[in-house]
Tab-separated table of N, CA and C in Angstrom:
chain	number	residue	atom	x	y	z
A	1	MET	N	0.894	-1.027	0.283
A	1	MET	CA	0.015	-0.134	-0.155
A	1	MET	C	0.691	0.954	0.091
A	2	ALA	N	0.452	2.136	-0.663
A	2	ALA	CA	1.124	3.617	-0.616
A	2	ALA	C	1.392	4.282	0.142
A	3	LYS	N	1.916	4.890	0.823
A	3	LYS	CA	1.794	5.847	1.877
A	3	LYS	C	1.732	7.121	1.201
A	4	MET	N	0.845	8.038	1.603
A	4	MET	CA	0.889	9.331	1.050
A	4	MET	C	1.256	10.535	2.071
A	5	ALA	N	2.089	11.602	1.814
A	5	ALA	CA	2.277	12.799	2.415
A	5	ALA	C	1.685	13.758	1.351
A	6	PHE	N	1.161	15.151	2.191
A	6	PHE	CA	0.819	15.814	1.646
A	6	PHE	C	1.159	17.139	2.366
A	7	SER	N	1.111	18.299	1.882
A	7	SER	CA	1.126	19.448	2.772
A	7	SER	C	-0.119	20.291	2.494
A	8	VAL	N	-0.474	20.973	3.573
A	8	VAL	CA	-1.609	21.788	3.688
A	8	VAL	C	-1.111	22.995	3.681
A	9	GLN	N	-1.648	24.087	2.533
A	9	GLN	CA	-1.441	25.602	2.564
A	9	GLN	C	-2.603	26.088	3.352
A	10	THR	N	-2.084	26.870	4.381
A	10	THR	CA	-3.210	27.617	5.401
A	10	THR	C	-2.700	29.186	5.197
A	11	ARG	N	-4.078	29.865	5.352
A	11	ARG	CA	-3.778	31.213	5.394
A	11	ARG	C	-3.528	31.587	6.833
A	12	SER	N	-3.342	32.728	7.001
A	12	SER	CA	-2.677	33.085	8.187
A	12	SER	C	-3.906	33.585	9.062
A	13	VAL	N	-4.103	33.451	10.117
A	13	VAL	CA	-5.436	34.154	11.170
A	13	VAL	C	-4.929	35.661	10.607
A	14	SER	N	-4.266	36.583	10.559
A	14	SER	CA	-3.776	37.989	10.354
A	14	SER	C	-4.481	38.444	9.175
A	15	CYS	N	-4.691	37.393	8.213
A	15	CYS	CA	-5.261	37.952	6.610
A	15	CYS	C	-7.040	37.519	6.909
A	16	VAL	N	-7.338	36.592	7.547
A	16	VAL	CA	-8.711	36.436	8.032
A	16	VAL	C	-9.404	37.304	8.985
A	17	LEU	N	-8.875	37.596	10.140
A	17	LEU	CA	-9.564	38.748	10.871
A	17	LEU	C	-9.915	39.957	10.737
A	18	PRO	N	-9.384	40.678	9.726
A	18	PRO	CA	-10.158	41.797	9.200
A	18	PRO	C	-11.720	41.324	8.328
A	19	ALA	N	-11.488	39.995	7.861
A	19	ALA	CA	-13.040	39.806	7.091
A	19	ALA	C	-13.697	39.665	7.890
A	20	LEU	N	-13.135	38.639	9.142
A	20	LEU	CA	-14.440	38.482	10.020
A	20	LEU	C	-15.081	39.761	10.512
A	21	LEU	N	-14.008	40.616	11.120
A	21	LEU	CA	-14.659	41.761	11.772
A	21	LEU	C	-15.632	42.641	10.883
A	22	VAL	N	-15.136	42.847	9.350
A	22	VAL	CA	-16.207	43.233	8.537
A	22	VAL	C	-17.281	42.569	8.520
A	23	GLN	N	-17.511	41.382	8.548
A	23	GLN	CA	-18.613	40.474	8.692
A	23	GLN	C	-19.493	40.436	9.987
A	24	ILE	N	-18.748	41.036	11.025
A	24	ILE	CA	-19.541	41.386	12.416
A	24	ILE	C	-20.001	42.606	11.964
A	25	ALA	N	-19.318	43.337	11.545
A	25	ALA	CA	-19.954	45.097	11.331
A	25	ALA	C	-21.306	44.961	10.382
A	26	VAL	N	-21.037	44.210	9.611
A	26	VAL	CA	-22.509	44.276	8.331
A	26	VAL	C	-23.596	43.632	9.064
A	27	LEU	N	-23.446	42.348	10.105
A	27	LEU	CA	-24.286	41.780	10.901
A	27	LEU	C	-24.868	42.725	11.653
A	28	CYS	N	-24.222	43.586	12.352
A	28	CYS	CA	-24.446	44.684	13.415
A	28	CYS	C	-25.645	45.672	12.343
A	29	THR	N	-25.239	45.756	11.074
A	29	THR	CA	-25.890	47.179	10.734
A	29	THR	C	-27.351	46.242	9.980
A	30	PHE	N	-27.001	45.165	9.658
A	30	PHE	CA	-28.100	44.872	8.681
A	30	PHE	C	-28.993	43.632	9.355
A	31	SER	N	-28.910	43.153	10.709
A	31	SER	CA	-29.402	42.155	11.272
A	31	SER	C	-31.253	42.463	11.415
A	32	PRO	N	-31.964	41.306	11.464
A	32	PRO	CA	-33.141	41.321	11.426
A	32	PRO	C	-33.640	41.807	12.804
A	33	GLY	N	-35.016	42.435	12.687
A	33	GLY	CA	-35.586	42.981	14.171
A	33	GLY	C	-35.216	44.516	14.018
A	34	LYS	N	-36.044	44.978	14.681
A	34	LYS	CA	-35.684	46.581	14.739
A	34	LYS	C	-35.070	47.021	15.806
A	35	THR	N	-34.029	47.392	15.188
A	35	THR	CA	-33.116	48.058	16.550
A	35	THR	C	-32.944	49.592	16.696
A	36	ASP	N	-32.885	50.046	17.641
A	36	ASP	CA	-32.737	51.806	17.529
A	36	ASP	C	-31.348	52.013	18.195
A	37	CYS	N	-30.488	53.035	17.690
A	37	CYS	CA	-29.494	53.025	17.868
A	37	CYS	C	-29.141	53.561	19.148
A	38	SER	N	-30.157	53.934	19.911
A	38	SER	CA	-29.969	54.303	21.354
A	38	SER	C	-30.264	53.252	22.005
A	39	SER	N	-31.042	52.235	21.560
A	39	SER	CA	-31.576	50.958	22.762
A	39	SER	C	-30.797	49.736	22.355
A	40	PHE	N	-30.500	49.269	23.490
A	40	PHE	CA	-29.915	47.581	23.349
A	40	PHE	C	-30.615	46.900	22.461
A	41	PRO	N	-29.713	45.930	21.703
A	41	PRO	CA	-30.475	45.187	20.840
A	41	PRO	C	-31.365	44.321	21.441
A	42	HIS	N	-32.505	43.748	20.719
A	42	HIS	CA	-33.287	42.919	21.138
A	42	HIS	C	-32.374	41.415	21.244
A	43	GLN	N	-32.966	40.469	22.147
A	43	GLN	CA	-32.413	39.260	22.302
A	43	GLN	C	-32.816	38.419	21.219
A	44	TYR	N	-33.620	38.118	20.127
A	44	TYR	CA	-33.495	37.835	18.820
A	44	TYR	C	-32.673	38.209	18.080
A	45	THR	N	-32.032	39.678	18.022
A	45	THR	CA	-31.126	39.805	17.283
A	45	THR	C	-29.491	39.633	17.814
A	46	MET	N	-29.421	39.386	19.171
A	46	MET	CA	-28.468	38.910	19.624
A	46	MET	C	-28.027	37.606	19.609
A	47	GLN	N	-29.360	36.475	19.614
A	47	GLN	CA	-29.217	35.464	19.173
A	47	GLN	C	-28.475	35.041	17.821
A	48	PHE	N	-29.359	35.750	16.845
A	48	PHE	CA	-28.875	35.706	15.281
A	48	PHE	C	-27.626	36.247	15.448
A	49	TRP	N	-26.888	37.490	16.020
A	49	TRP	CA	-25.618	37.430	15.723
A	49	TRP	C	-24.681	36.548	16.457
A	50	ALA	N	-25.038	36.012	17.690
A	50	ALA	CA	-24.306	34.721	17.994
A	50	ALA	C	-24.177	33.620	17.409
A	51	GLY	N	-25.261	33.237	16.576
A	51	GLY	CA	-25.176	32.163	15.553
A	51	GLY	C	-24.456	32.604	14.605
A	52	ARG	N	-24.596	33.881	13.676
A	52	ARG	CA	-23.527	33.837	12.560
A	52	ARG	C	-22.108	33.849	13.141
A	53	ILE	N	-21.890	34.579	14.200
A	53	ILE	CA	-20.294	34.638	14.515
A	53	ILE	C	-19.973	33.386	14.498
A	54	GLU	N	-20.546	32.562	15.272
A	54	GLU	CA	-20.094	31.092	15.489
A	54	GLU	C	-20.284	30.228	14.134
A	55	GLN	N	-20.944	30.314	13.430
A	55	GLN	CA	-20.842	29.986	11.883
A	55	GLN	C	-19.652	30.477	11.249
A	56	GLU	N	-19.297	31.533	11.308
A	56	GLU	CA	-18.137	32.296	11.034
A	56	GLU	C	-16.856	31.716	11.202
A	57	ILE	N	-16.744	31.993	13.078
A	57	ILE	CA	-15.876	31.353	13.460
A	57	ILE	C	-15.174	29.933	13.355
A	58	ASP	N	-16.381	28.955	12.796
A	58	ASP	CA	-15.999	27.669	12.633
A	58	ASP	C	-15.624	27.799	11.023
A	59	ARG	N	-16.048	28.245	10.247
A	59	ARG	CA	-15.691	28.463	8.944
A	59	ARG	C	-14.373	28.781	8.711
A	60	VAL	N	-13.704	29.770	9.415
A	60	VAL	CA	-12.476	30.434	9.564
A	60	VAL	C	-11.473	29.415	10.225
A	61	ILE	N	-11.863	28.747	11.334
A	61	ILE	CA	-11.159	27.869	11.925
A	61	ILE	C	-10.726	26.559	10.747
A	62	ARG	N	-11.937	26.244	10.208
A	62	ARG	CA	-11.733	25.085	9.268
A	62	ARG	C	-10.797	25.312	8.140
A	63	MET	N	-10.770	26.469	7.663
A	63	MET	CA	-10.266	27.294	6.463
A	63	MET	C	-8.665	27.173	7.021
A	64	VAL	N	-8.727	27.728	8.218
A	64	VAL	CA	-7.127	28.109	8.593
A	64	VAL	C	-6.497	26.705	8.870
A	65	SER	N	-6.857	25.719	9.358
A	65	SER	CA	-6.580	24.561	10.005
A	65	SER	C	-6.453	23.579	8.705
A	66	GLY	N	-6.981	23.582	7.513
A	66	GLY	CA	-6.891	22.937	6.455
A	66	GLY	C	-7.610	21.932	6.705
A	67	VAL	N	-8.762	21.738	7.278
A	67	VAL	CA	-9.325	20.662	7.570
A	67	VAL	C	-10.149	20.338	5.985
A	68	GLN	N	-10.691	21.287	5.435
A	68	GLN	CA	-11.458	20.971	4.164
A	68	GLN	C	-10.553	20.430	3.040
A	69	GLN	N	-9.086	20.902	3.115
A	69	GLN	CA	-8.283	20.464	2.045
A	69	GLN	C	-7.940	18.986	2.677
A	70	MET	N	-7.938	19.030	3.554
A	70	MET	CA	-7.265	17.468	3.946
A	70	MET	C	-8.827	16.348	3.653
A	71	LYS	N	-9.599	16.911	3.716
A	71	LYS	CA	-10.743	15.805	3.706
A	71	LYS	C	-10.889	15.803	2.158
A	72	GLY	N	-10.827	16.949	1.078
A	72	GLY	CA	-10.732	16.676	-0.214
A	72	GLY	C	-9.626	15.799	-0.425
A	73	ILE	N	-8.288	15.995	-0.013
A	73	ILE	CA	-7.443	14.887	-0.353
A	73	ILE	C	-7.628	13.559	-0.039
A	74	TYR	N	-8.310	13.300	0.943
A	74	TYR	CA	-8.754	12.184	1.445
A	74	TYR	C	-9.981	11.434	0.147
A	75	ILE	N	-10.844	12.234	0.139
A	75	ILE	CA	-12.043	11.473	-0.716
A	75	ILE	C	-11.198	11.563	-2.122
A	76	ASP	N	-10.389	12.395	-2.738
A	76	ASP	CA	-9.677	11.988	-3.887
A	76	ASP	C	-8.633	10.952	-3.968
A	77	ASN	N	-7.916	10.761	-2.723
A	77	ASN	CA	-7.106	9.501	-2.990
A	77	ASN	C	-7.779	8.531	-2.130
A	78	ARG	N	-8.723	7.906	-1.832
A	78	ARG	CA	-9.476	7.429	-0.757
A	78	ARG	C	-8.860	5.677	-1.049
A	79	ASN	N	-8.647	5.366	-2.700
A	79	ASN	CA	-7.725	4.066	-2.520
A	79	ASN	C	-6.676	4.142	-1.801
A	80	LEU	N	-5.842	5.170	-1.521
A	80	LEU	CA	-4.586	4.904	-1.359
A	80	LEU	C	-4.207	4.924	0.295
A	81	PHE	N	-5.789	4.929	0.923
A	81	PHE	CA	-5.545	4.924	2.438
A	81	PHE	C	-6.346	3.748	2.827
A	82	GLU	N	-6.039	3.174	4.189
A	82	GLU	CA	-6.443	2.291	4.641
A	82	GLU	C	-6.944	2.138	5.997
A	83	ILE	N	-8.229	1.911	6.509
A	83	ILE	CA	-8.740	2.192	7.945
A	83	ILE	C	-8.576	0.974	8.687
A	84	LYS	N	-8.093	0.884	9.543
A	84	LYS	CA	-8.090	-0.445	10.411
A	84	LYS	C	-8.710	-0.217	11.854
A	85	GLU	N	-8.552	-1.099	12.335
A	85	GLU	CA	-9.927	-1.201	13.631
A	85	GLU	C	-8.660	-1.695	14.430
A	86	ASN	N	-8.026	-0.839	15.640
A	86	ASN	CA	-7.030	-0.760	16.351
A	86	ASN	C	-7.284	-1.884	17.707
A	87	ILE	N	-6.350	-2.752	17.766
A	87	ILE	CA	-6.635	-3.844	18.852
A	87	ILE	C	-5.546	-3.581	19.464
A	88	PRO	N	-6.066	-3.019	21.023
A	88	PRO	CA	-4.871	-2.189	22.008
A	88	PRO	C	-3.863	-3.613	22.352
A	89	ARG	N	-4.401	-4.435	22.772
A	89	ARG	CA	-3.277	-5.636	23.228
A	89	ARG	C	-1.965	-5.817	22.128
A	90	LYS	N	-2.818	-5.777	20.919
A	90	LYS	CA	-1.694	-6.314	19.720
A	90	LYS	C	-0.844	-4.988	19.715
A	91	LEU	N	-1.906	-4.146	19.810
A	91	LEU	CA	-0.600	-2.456	19.360
A	91	LEU	C	0.634	-2.710	20.640
A	92	VAL	N	-0.005	-2.868	21.744
A	92	VAL	CA	0.850	-2.998	22.819
A	92	VAL	C	2.000	-4.060	22.941
A	93	GLY	N	1.674	-5.283	22.366
A	93	GLY	CA	2.438	-6.046	22.287
A	93	GLY	C	3.795	-5.772	21.090
A	94	LYS	N	3.167	-5.245	20.076
A	94	LYS	CA	4.037	-5.093	18.997
A	94	LYS	C	4.988	-3.615	19.259
A	95	VAL	N	4.782	-2.828	20.122
A	95	VAL	CA	5.473	-1.857	20.536
A	95	VAL	C	6.470	-2.342	21.365
A	96	ALA	N	6.094	-3.127	22.232
A	96	ALA	CA	7.015	-3.646	23.491
A	96	ALA	C	7.834	-4.670	22.691
A	97	GLY	N	7.670	-5.273	21.613
A	97	GLY	CA	8.442	-6.396	21.130
A	97	GLY	C	9.635	-5.533	20.139
A	98	ASP	N	9.070	-4.133	19.705
A	98	ASP	CA	9.980	-3.373	19.197
A	98	ASP	C	10.781	-2.631	20.272
A	99	ILE	N	10.460	-2.314	20.946
A	99	ILE	CA	11.406	-1.574	22.216
A	99	ILE	C	12.421	-2.839	22.827
A	100	LYS	N	11.937	-4.179	23.286
A	100	LYS	CA	12.701	-4.988	23.757
A	100	LYS	C	13.791	-5.327	22.073
A	101	HIS	N	13.622	-5.621	21.118
A	101	HIS	CA	14.272	-5.651	20.136
A	101	HIS	C	15.438	-4.749	19.859
A	102	LEU	N	15.136	-3.166	20.171
A	102	LEU	CA	15.938	-2.296	20.237
A	102	LEU	C	16.813	-2.350	21.299
A	103	LEU	N	16.531	-2.560	22.317
A	103	LEU	CA	16.785	-2.421	23.644
A	103	LEU	C	18.177	-3.468	23.412
A	104	SER	N	17.779	-4.870	22.983
A	104	SER	CA	18.551	-5.937	22.971
A	104	SER	C	19.995	-5.738	21.987
A	105	LYS	N	19.478	-4.867	21.059
A	105	LYS	CA	20.799	-4.296	20.055
A	105	LYS	C	21.743	-3.268	20.548
A	106	LYS	N	21.057	-2.607	21.567
A	106	LYS	CA	22.055	-1.668	22.249
A	106	LYS	C	22.686	-2.166	23.220
A	107	VAL	N	22.310	-3.574	23.908
A	107	VAL	CA	22.959	-4.187	25.137
A	107	VAL	C	24.046	-4.939	24.324
A	108	GLU	N	23.670	-5.653	23.044
A	108	GLU	CA	24.765	-6.070	22.479
A	108	GLU	C	25.694	-5.218	22.037
A	109	ALA	N	25.592	-4.117	21.519
A	109	ALA	CA	26.779	-3.085	21.295
A	109	ALA	C	27.641	-2.609	22.332
A	110	LEU	N	26.728	-2.445	23.794
A	110	LEU	CA	27.338	-2.204	24.966
A	110	LEU	C	28.533	-3.503	25.426
A	111	LYS	N	27.994	-4.268	25.274
A	111	LYS	CA	28.836	-5.476	25.594
A	111	LYS	C	29.892	-5.773	24.572
A	112	GLU	N	29.849	-5.413	23.519
A	112	GLU	CA	30.970	-5.295	22.413
A	112	GLU	C	31.872	-4.439	22.768
A	113	LYS	N	31.333	-3.230	23.239
A	113	LYS	CA	32.272	-2.064	23.744
A	113	LYS	C	32.927	-2.505	24.432
A	114	ALA	N	32.234	-3.072	25.358
A	114	ALA	CA	33.100	-3.172	27.006
A	114	ALA	C	34.114	-4.237	26.873
A	115	GLN	N	33.773	-5.299	25.937
A	115	GLN	CA	34.807	-6.077	25.550
A	115	GLN	C	36.161	-5.679	24.923
A	116	GLN	N	35.689	-5.063	24.046
A	116	GLN	CA	36.931	-3.905	23.305
A	116	GLN	C	37.794	-3.080	24.423
A	117	ASP	N	36.856	-2.646	25.071
A	117	ASP	CA	37.449	-1.391	26.161
A	117	ASP	C	38.207	-2.367	27.323
A	118	PHE	N	37.817	-3.472	27.525
A	118	PHE	CA	38.299	-4.700	29.017
A	118	PHE	C	39.774	-5.145	27.941
A	119	GLY	N	39.430	-5.592	27.047
A	119	GLY	CA	41.123	-6.127	25.916
A	119	GLY	C	41.709	-4.890	25.982
A	120	ILE	N	41.442	-3.764	26.139
A	120	ILE	CA	42.701	-2.217	25.731
A	120	ILE	C	42.998	-2.226	27.007
A	121	VAL	N	42.048	-2.336	28.117
A	121	VAL	CA	42.673	-2.167	29.336
A	121	VAL	C	43.413	-3.511	30.049
A	122	CYS	N	43.392	-4.780	29.253
A	122	CYS	CA	43.992	-5.357	29.626
A	122	CYS	C	45.582	-5.509	29.087
A	123	LEU	N	45.509	-5.046	27.779
A	123	LEU	CA	46.756	-4.781	26.953
A	123	LEU	C	47.729	-4.024	27.793
A	124	LEU	N	47.041	-2.706	28.313
A	124	LEU	CA	47.702	-1.491	29.110
A	124	LEU	C	48.503	-2.276	30.337
A	125	ALA	N	47.409	-2.971	30.817
A	125	ALA	CA	48.090	-3.582	32.087
A	125	ALA	C	49.248	-4.255	31.946
A	126	LYS	N	48.966	-5.319	30.869
A	126	LYS	CA	50.064	-6.116	30.251
A	126	LYS	C	51.350	-5.410	30.288
A	127	ALA	N	51.280	-4.328	29.250
A	127	ALA	CA	52.443	-3.365	28.757
A	127	ALA	C	53.150	-3.034	30.351
A	128	LEU	N	51.917	-2.444	30.936
A	128	LEU	CA	52.639	-1.931	32.125
A	128	LEU	C	53.498	-2.964	33.363
A	129	PHE	N	52.719	-3.959	33.372
A	129	PHE	CA	53.563	-4.932	33.904
A	129	PHE	C	54.778	-5.566	33.474
A	130	THR	N	54.915	-5.503	32.051
A	130	THR	CA	55.744	-6.042	31.548
A	130	THR	C	57.430	-4.881	31.857
A	131	ARG	N	56.677	-3.426	31.621
A	131	ARG	CA	57.489	-2.758	31.489
A	131	ARG	C	58.132	-2.535	33.126
A	132	LYS	N	57.241	-2.895	33.919
A	132	LYS	CA	57.673	-2.518	35.345
A	132	LYS	C	58.565	-3.909	35.741
A	133	ALA	N	58.141	-4.853	34.946
A	133	ALA	CA	59.330	-6.204	35.349
A	133	ALA	C	60.698	-6.022	34.433
A	134	HIS	N	60.720	-5.390	33.388
A	134	HIS	CA	61.961	-5.001	33.008
A	134	HIS	C	62.570	-3.663	33.370
A	135	ASN	N	61.763	-2.820	33.882
A	135	ASN	CA	62.694	-1.818	34.775
A	135	ASN	C	63.277	-2.585	36.139
A	136	GLN	N	62.459	-3.496	36.556
A	136	GLN	CA	63.260	-3.965	37.945
A	136	GLN	C	64.245	-5.016	37.462
A	137	ILE	N	64.173	-5.488	36.491
A	137	ILE	CA	65.566	-6.686	36.087
A	137	ILE	C	66.612	-5.661	35.637
A	138	ALA	N	66.194	-4.314	34.767
A	138	ALA	CA	66.906	-3.118	34.465
A	138	ALA	C	67.815	-2.911	36.005
A	139	GLU	N	67.092	-2.374	36.940
A	139	GLU	CA	67.854	-2.139	38.212
A	139	GLU	C	68.726	-3.180	38.692
A	140	LYS	N	68.175	-4.448	38.752
A	140	LYS	CA	68.992	-5.608	39.334
A	140	LYS	C	70.260	-5.411	38.978
A	141	LYS	N	70.355	-5.597	37.430
A	141	LYS	CA	71.354	-5.401	36.731
A	141	LYS	C	72.468	-4.612	37.085
A	142	LEU	N	72.099	-3.100	37.164
A	142	LEU	CA	72.670	-2.113	37.645
A	142	LEU	C	73.310	-2.107	39.207
A	143	THR	N	72.419	-2.496	40.296
A	143	THR	CA	72.926	-2.630	41.154
A	143	THR	C	73.827	-3.681	41.590
A	144	GLY	N	73.708	-4.835	40.767
A	144	GLY	CA	74.533	-5.931	41.032
A	144	GLY	C	73.800	-6.773	41.726
A	145	LYS	N	72.435	-6.498	42.345
A	145	LYS	CA	72.118	-7.875	42.793
A	145	LYS	C	71.259	-8.499	41.852
A	146	ASP	N	71.129	-9.786	42.138
A	146	ASP	CA	70.906	-10.839	41.353
A	146	ASP	C	70.246	-12.035	42.173
């Protein structure tokens, strides 16, 4: 199955916000119900405004987040996607197995590194011991002690 990667181009909120404010101003000017400039708007008018603002905010959020574009991409390429039911125990088991495998590789690498380091330490110790032994022999020869 082919995997699909896609990018979604979105508009910034700063471009959309002025349009939203204009929409609100138009709603306030041409909303149904009689409103007097000096009186507080009627409950029906405020409910209408709230509903329209909610719809506009929802539309703007969908546009900015790219939900509609992603939905269109999915519909256009539905045959490239596969939806499967999750089986939690199976997923946890697979992840646990993957982690165990990864950690076992790390353990093996650390063991190998430790063996190499131990080998180097042994060689250094042997070289040091050999040098010390040679120095002792040389010292005995110089002092005449045998």
